[in-house]
Amino acid sequence: MPREVHLADVNGLVGQEIGVSRWFTVDQTMIDRFAEATEDHQFIHTDPVRAAAETPFGGTIAHGFLSLSLLSAMNYDCLPHVIEQTMGINYGFDKVRFMTPVKSGARVRGRFTMADARFRGAGMLMITYDVTVEIENERKPALTANWLTIIQFDPKDRPEDA
């Protein structure tokens, strides 16, 4: 996949896998920082000794929302940039499912398929991605999601056939 694409070429990517990110390590420091930022200090995330003794995970696990939040970094890592884009907006999710806990020290990566691309208004393109966050050496993913984003662009750059 090229690192950049033109706005006129985006619809041709619908239905294709368009990016697989590099691996990101989710270590205890990252988990602890996320706990501080979100004030979610549940022991399954922040107390390795207790989590090893009292859970089936063998230690701490990442917050599901931490795994979800890594999608931004994964996106920047592997998805092509739309040349005419002036700004990108996270529009939300139609569906998110947390499938497998991410254990402290595990590596995760994002796999993105463009599910849909629709022009909205004069200067916006909504793109829906089917995304899977894989855990290295695990059969089941950490999560699956339908992620909606909006690309804003100058209306003069809108393709004639859109």
PDB file of C-alpha atoms in Angstrom:
ATOM      1  CA  MET A   1       0.000   0.000   0.000  1.00  0.00           C
ATOM      2  CA  PRO A   2       1.396   3.431  -0.869  1.00  0.00           C
ATOM      3  CA  ARG A   3       2.119   5.852   2.001  1.00  0.00           C
ATOM      4  CA  GLU A   4      -0.098   8.471   0.327  1.00  0.00           C
ATOM      5  CA  VAL A   5      -3.238   8.293  -1.808  1.00  0.00           C
ATOM      6  CA  HIS A   6      -5.344  10.873  -3.580  1.00  0.00           C
ATOM      7  CA  LEU A   7      -8.903  11.543  -2.484  1.00  0.00           C
ATOM      8  CA  ALA A   8     -10.149  10.350  -5.870  1.00  0.00           C
ATOM      9  CA  ASP A   9      -8.550   6.943  -5.281  1.00  0.00           C
ATOM     10  CA  VAL A  10      -9.989   6.218  -1.821  1.00  0.00           C
ATOM     11  CA  ASN A  11     -13.207   4.521  -3.024  1.00  0.00           C
ATOM     12  CA  GLY A  12     -11.075   1.994  -4.896  1.00  0.00           C
ATOM     13  CA  LEU A  13      -9.690   0.806  -1.556  1.00  0.00           C
ATOM     14  CA  VAL A  14     -13.063  -0.222  -0.112  1.00  0.00           C
ATOM     15  CA  GLY A  15     -13.059  -3.920   0.730  1.00  0.00           C
ATOM     16  CA  GLN A  16      -9.263  -4.141   0.851  1.00  0.00           C
ATOM     17  CA  GLU A  17      -6.907  -4.655   3.755  1.00  0.00           C
ATOM     18  CA  ILE A  18      -5.020  -1.394   3.655  1.00  0.00           C
ATOM     19  CA  GLY A  19      -2.635  -1.616   6.554  1.00  0.00           C
ATOM     20  CA  VAL A  20      -1.031  -3.697   9.270  1.00  0.00           C
ATOM     21  CA  SER A  21       0.798  -1.705  11.930  1.00  0.00           C
ATOM     22  CA  ARG A  22       4.067  -2.501  13.617  1.00  0.00           C
ATOM     23  CA  TRP A  23       3.976  -4.301  16.953  1.00  0.00           C
ATOM     24  CA  PHE A  24       3.423  -2.153  20.063  1.00  0.00           C
ATOM     25  CA  THR A  25       4.540  -3.438  23.472  1.00  0.00           C
ATOM     26  CA  VAL A  26       1.970  -2.977  26.221  1.00  0.00           C
ATOM     27  CA  ASP A  27       4.151  -3.025  29.321  1.00  0.00           C
ATOM     28  CA  GLN A  28       3.290  -2.364  32.957  1.00  0.00           C
ATOM     29  CA  THR A  29       4.514   1.228  32.742  1.00  0.00           C
ATOM     30  CA  MET A  30       2.051   1.935  29.924  1.00  0.00           C
ATOM     31  CA  ILE A  31      -0.754   0.234  31.860  1.00  0.00           C
ATOM     32  CA  ASP A  32       0.064   2.210  35.024  1.00  0.00           C
ATOM     33  CA  ARG A  33       0.131   5.506  33.119  1.00  0.00           C
ATOM     34  CA  PHE A  34      -3.231   4.705  31.559  1.00  0.00           C
ATOM     35  CA  ALA A  35      -4.607   3.889  35.019  1.00  0.00           C
ATOM     36  CA  GLU A  36      -3.416   7.280  36.253  1.00  0.00           C
ATOM     37  CA  ALA A  37      -4.917   9.120  33.270  1.00  0.00           C
ATOM     38  CA  THR A  38      -8.295   7.393  33.574  1.00  0.00           C
ATOM     39  CA  GLU A  39      -8.365   6.894  37.366  1.00  0.00           C
ATOM     40  CA  ASP A  40      -9.057   3.197  36.784  1.00  0.00           C
ATOM     41  CA  HIS A  41      -6.812   1.513  39.349  1.00  0.00           C
ATOM     42  CA  GLN A  42      -8.509  -1.882  39.465  1.00  0.00           C
ATOM     43  CA  PHE A  43      -5.985  -4.416  40.765  1.00  0.00           C
ATOM     44  CA  ILE A  44      -6.185  -6.593  37.631  1.00  0.00           C
ATOM     45  CA  HIS A  45      -4.372  -3.729  35.876  1.00  0.00           C
ATOM     46  CA  THR A  46      -2.090  -2.267  38.540  1.00  0.00           C
ATOM     47  CA  ASP A  47      -1.134  -4.922  41.096  1.00  0.00           C
ATOM     48  CA  PRO A  48       0.972  -7.670  39.471  1.00  0.00           C
ATOM     49  CA  VAL A  49       1.262  -9.772  42.653  1.00  0.00           C
ATOM     50  CA  ARG A  50      -2.444  -9.746  43.468  1.00  0.00           C
ATOM     51  CA  ALA A  51      -3.427 -10.187  39.799  1.00  0.00           C
ATOM     52  CA  ALA A  52      -1.170 -13.268  39.585  1.00  0.00           C
ATOM     53  CA  ALA A  53      -2.688 -14.731  42.742  1.00  0.00           C
ATOM     54  CA  GLU A  54      -6.353 -13.878  42.242  1.00  0.00           C
ATOM     55  CA  THR A  55      -7.029 -13.955  38.487  1.00  0.00           C
ATOM     56  CA  PRO A  56      -6.716 -16.541  35.729  1.00  0.00           C
ATOM     57  CA  PHE A  57      -4.436 -14.187  33.751  1.00  0.00           C
ATOM     58  CA  GLY A  58      -1.166 -14.940  35.555  1.00  0.00           C
ATOM     59  CA  GLY A  59      -0.528 -11.238  36.118  1.00  0.00           C
ATOM     60  CA  THR A  60      -1.879  -7.858  35.162  1.00  0.00           C
ATOM     61  CA  ILE A  61      -3.774  -7.089  31.976  1.00  0.00           C
ATOM     62  CA  ALA A  62      -4.224  -3.874  30.009  1.00  0.00           C
ATOM     63  CA  HIS A  63      -7.433  -1.937  30.243  1.00  0.00           C
ATOM     64  CA  GLY A  64      -9.650  -2.676  27.250  1.00  0.00           C
ATOM     65  CA  PHE A  65      -9.818   1.044  26.577  1.00  0.00           C
ATOM     66  CA  LEU A  66      -6.009   1.186  26.545  1.00  0.00           C
ATOM     67  CA  SER A  67      -5.957  -1.418  23.780  1.00  0.00           C
ATOM     68  CA  LEU A  68      -8.640   0.550  21.944  1.00  0.00           C
ATOM     69  CA  SER A  69      -6.770   3.838  22.360  1.00  0.00           C
ATOM     70  CA  LEU A  70      -3.715   2.400  20.625  1.00  0.00           C
ATOM     71  CA  LEU A  71      -5.700   2.414  17.372  1.00  0.00           C
ATOM     72  CA  SER A  72      -4.657   6.040  16.826  1.00  0.00           C
ATOM     73  CA  ALA A  73      -0.956   5.160  16.909  1.00  0.00           C
ATOM     74  CA  MET A  74      -1.587   2.067  14.796  1.00  0.00           C
ATOM     75  CA  ASN A  75      -3.490   4.175  12.264  1.00  0.00           C
ATOM     76  CA  TYR A  76      -0.638   6.676  11.936  1.00  0.00           C
ATOM     77  CA  ASP A  77       1.828   3.821  11.671  1.00  0.00           C
ATOM     78  CA  CYS A  78       0.334   2.022   8.698  1.00  0.00           C
ATOM     79  CA  LEU A  79      -2.559   3.719   6.912  1.00  0.00           C
ATOM     80  CA  PRO A  80      -1.915   5.803   3.826  1.00  0.00           C
ATOM     81  CA  HIS A  81      -2.313   9.558   4.192  1.00  0.00           C
ATOM     82  CA  VAL A  82      -4.886  11.192   1.914  1.00  0.00           C
ATOM     83  CA  ILE A  83      -2.929  13.920   0.145  1.00  0.00           C
ATOM     84  CA  GLU A  84      -5.814  16.419   0.072  1.00  0.00           C
ATOM     85  CA  GLN A  85      -6.683  15.927   3.762  1.00  0.00           C
ATOM     86  CA  THR A  86      -6.647  19.065   5.902  1.00  0.00           C
ATOM     87  CA  MET A  87      -7.756  17.383   9.142  1.00  0.00           C
ATOM     88  CA  GLY A  88      -8.794  13.978  10.437  1.00  0.00           C
ATOM     89  CA  ILE A  89     -11.511  13.403  13.018  1.00  0.00           C
ATOM     90  CA  ASN A  90     -12.309  10.345  15.115  1.00  0.00           C
ATOM     91  CA  TYR A  91     -16.080  10.028  14.590  1.00  0.00           C
ATOM     92  CA  GLY A  92     -16.591   6.990  16.808  1.00  0.00           C
ATOM     93  CA  PHE A  93     -17.382   3.298  16.708  1.00  0.00           C
ATOM     94  CA  ASP A  94     -20.378   1.340  15.550  1.00  0.00           C
ATOM     95  CA  LYS A  95     -19.179  -1.757  17.339  1.00  0.00           C
ATOM     96  CA  VAL A  96     -16.328  -2.720  19.664  1.00  0.00           C
ATOM     97  CA  ARG A  97     -15.787  -6.185  21.098  1.00  0.00           C
ATOM     98  CA  PHE A  98     -13.029  -7.007  23.587  1.00  0.00           C
ATOM     99  CA  MET A  99     -12.137 -10.614  22.797  1.00  0.00           C
ATOM    100  CA  THR A 100      -8.948 -11.497  24.689  1.00  0.00           C
ATOM    101  CA  PRO A 101      -7.167  -9.680  27.536  1.00  0.00           C
ATOM    102  CA  VAL A 102      -3.797  -8.153  26.705  1.00  0.00           C
ATOM    103  CA  LYS A 103      -1.316  -9.338  29.339  1.00  0.00           C
ATOM    104  CA  SER A 104       1.337  -6.957  30.585  1.00  0.00           C
ATOM    105  CA  GLY A 105       4.395  -7.282  28.343  1.00  0.00           C
ATOM    106  CA  ALA A 106       2.418  -8.501  25.315  1.00  0.00           C
ATOM    107  CA  ARG A 107       2.803  -7.018  21.858  1.00  0.00           C
ATOM    108  CA  VAL A 108      -0.203  -5.908  19.808  1.00  0.00           C
ATOM    109  CA  ARG A 109      -0.731  -4.618  16.294  1.00  0.00           C
ATOM    110  CA  GLY A 110      -3.636  -3.301  14.255  1.00  0.00           C
ATOM    111  CA  ARG A 111      -4.970  -4.773  11.039  1.00  0.00           C
ATOM    112  CA  PHE A 112      -7.177  -2.389   9.015  1.00  0.00           C
ATOM    113  CA  THR A 113      -9.644  -3.131   6.226  1.00  0.00           C
ATOM    114  CA  MET A 114     -11.504  -0.240   4.617  1.00  0.00           C
ATOM    115  CA  ALA A 115     -15.166  -1.236   4.911  1.00  0.00           C
ATOM    116  CA  ASP A 116     -16.747   1.913   3.473  1.00  0.00           C
ATOM    117  CA  ALA A 117     -15.969   5.412   2.202  1.00  0.00           C
ATOM    118  CA  ARG A 118     -18.757   7.980   1.675  1.00  0.00           C
ATOM    119  CA  PHE A 119     -18.581  11.637   0.836  1.00  0.00           C
ATOM    120  CA  ARG A 120     -20.590  13.788   3.235  1.00  0.00           C
ATOM    121  CA  GLY A 121     -21.145  17.419   2.509  1.00  0.00           C
ATOM    122  CA  ALA A 122     -18.817  19.420   0.330  1.00  0.00           C
ATOM    123  CA  GLY A 123     -15.593  18.761   2.205  1.00  0.00           C
ATOM    124  CA  MET A 124     -15.863  15.557   4.228  1.00  0.00           C
ATOM    125  CA  LEU A 125     -15.249  11.896   3.570  1.00  0.00           C
ATOM    126  CA  MET A 126     -16.358   9.350   6.169  1.00  0.00           C
ATOM    127  CA  ILE A 127     -14.262   6.200   6.188  1.00  0.00           C
ATOM    128  CA  THR A 128     -15.258   3.090   8.111  1.00  0.00           C
ATOM    129  CA  TYR A 129     -12.546   0.607   9.013  1.00  0.00           C
ATOM    130  CA  ASP A 130     -12.992  -2.956  10.177  1.00  0.00           C
ATOM    131  CA  VAL A 131     -10.081  -3.212  12.548  1.00  0.00           C
ATOM    132  CA  THR A 132      -8.624  -6.060  14.534  1.00  0.00           C
ATOM    133  CA  VAL A 133      -6.044  -5.647  17.271  1.00  0.00           C
ATOM    134  CA  GLU A 134      -3.979  -8.811  17.258  1.00  0.00           C
ATOM    135  CA  ILE A 135      -1.913 -10.111  20.163  1.00  0.00           C
ATOM    136  CA  GLU A 136       1.398 -11.692  19.212  1.00  0.00           C
ATOM    137  CA  ASN A 137       1.288 -15.492  19.635  1.00  0.00           C
ATOM    138  CA  GLU A 138      -2.424 -15.522  20.541  1.00  0.00           C
ATOM    139  CA  ARG A 139      -5.090 -17.175  18.419  1.00  0.00           C
ATOM    140  CA  LYS A 140      -7.856 -14.718  19.277  1.00  0.00           C
ATOM    141  CA  PRO A 141      -7.514 -10.935  18.911  1.00  0.00           C
ATOM    142  CA  ALA A 142      -7.579  -8.416  21.728  1.00  0.00           C
ATOM    143  CA  LEU A 143     -10.470  -6.632  20.069  1.00  0.00           C
ATOM    144  CA  THR A 144     -12.433  -6.083  16.910  1.00  0.00           C
ATOM    145  CA  ALA A 145     -14.109  -2.811  16.000  1.00  0.00           C
ATOM    146  CA  ASN A 146     -15.922  -0.878  13.299  1.00  0.00           C
ATOM    147  CA  TRP A 147     -14.196   2.521  13.447  1.00  0.00           C
ATOM    148  CA  LEU A 148     -15.614   5.622  11.783  1.00  0.00           C
ATOM    149  CA  THR A 149     -13.312   8.485  10.863  1.00  0.00           C
ATOM    150  CA  ILE A 150     -13.841  11.684   8.914  1.00  0.00           C
ATOM    151  CA  ILE A 151     -11.348  13.223   6.562  1.00  0.00           C
ATOM    152  CA  GLN A 152     -11.858  16.921   5.972  1.00  0.00           C
ATOM    153  CA  PHE A 153     -10.591  18.524   2.790  1.00  0.00           C
ATOM    154  CA  ASP A 154     -11.022  21.721   0.797  1.00  0.00           C
ATOM    155  CA  PRO A 155     -14.273  21.354  -1.195  1.00  0.00           C
ATOM    156  CA  LYS A 156     -12.418  22.379  -4.365  1.00  0.00           C
ATOM    157  CA  ASP A 157     -10.508  19.075  -4.083  1.00  0.00           C
ATOM    158  CA  ARG A 158     -13.668  16.927  -4.130  1.00  0.00           C
ATOM    159  CA  PRO A 159     -13.522  14.466  -7.049  1.00  0.00           C
ATOM    160  CA  GLU A 160     -15.940  15.322  -9.851  1.00  0.00           C
ATOM    161  CA  ASP A 161     -17.562  11.877  -9.812  1.00  0.00           C
ATOM    162  CA  ALA A 162     -18.188  11.892  -6.038  1.00  0.00           C
TER     163      ALA A 162
END
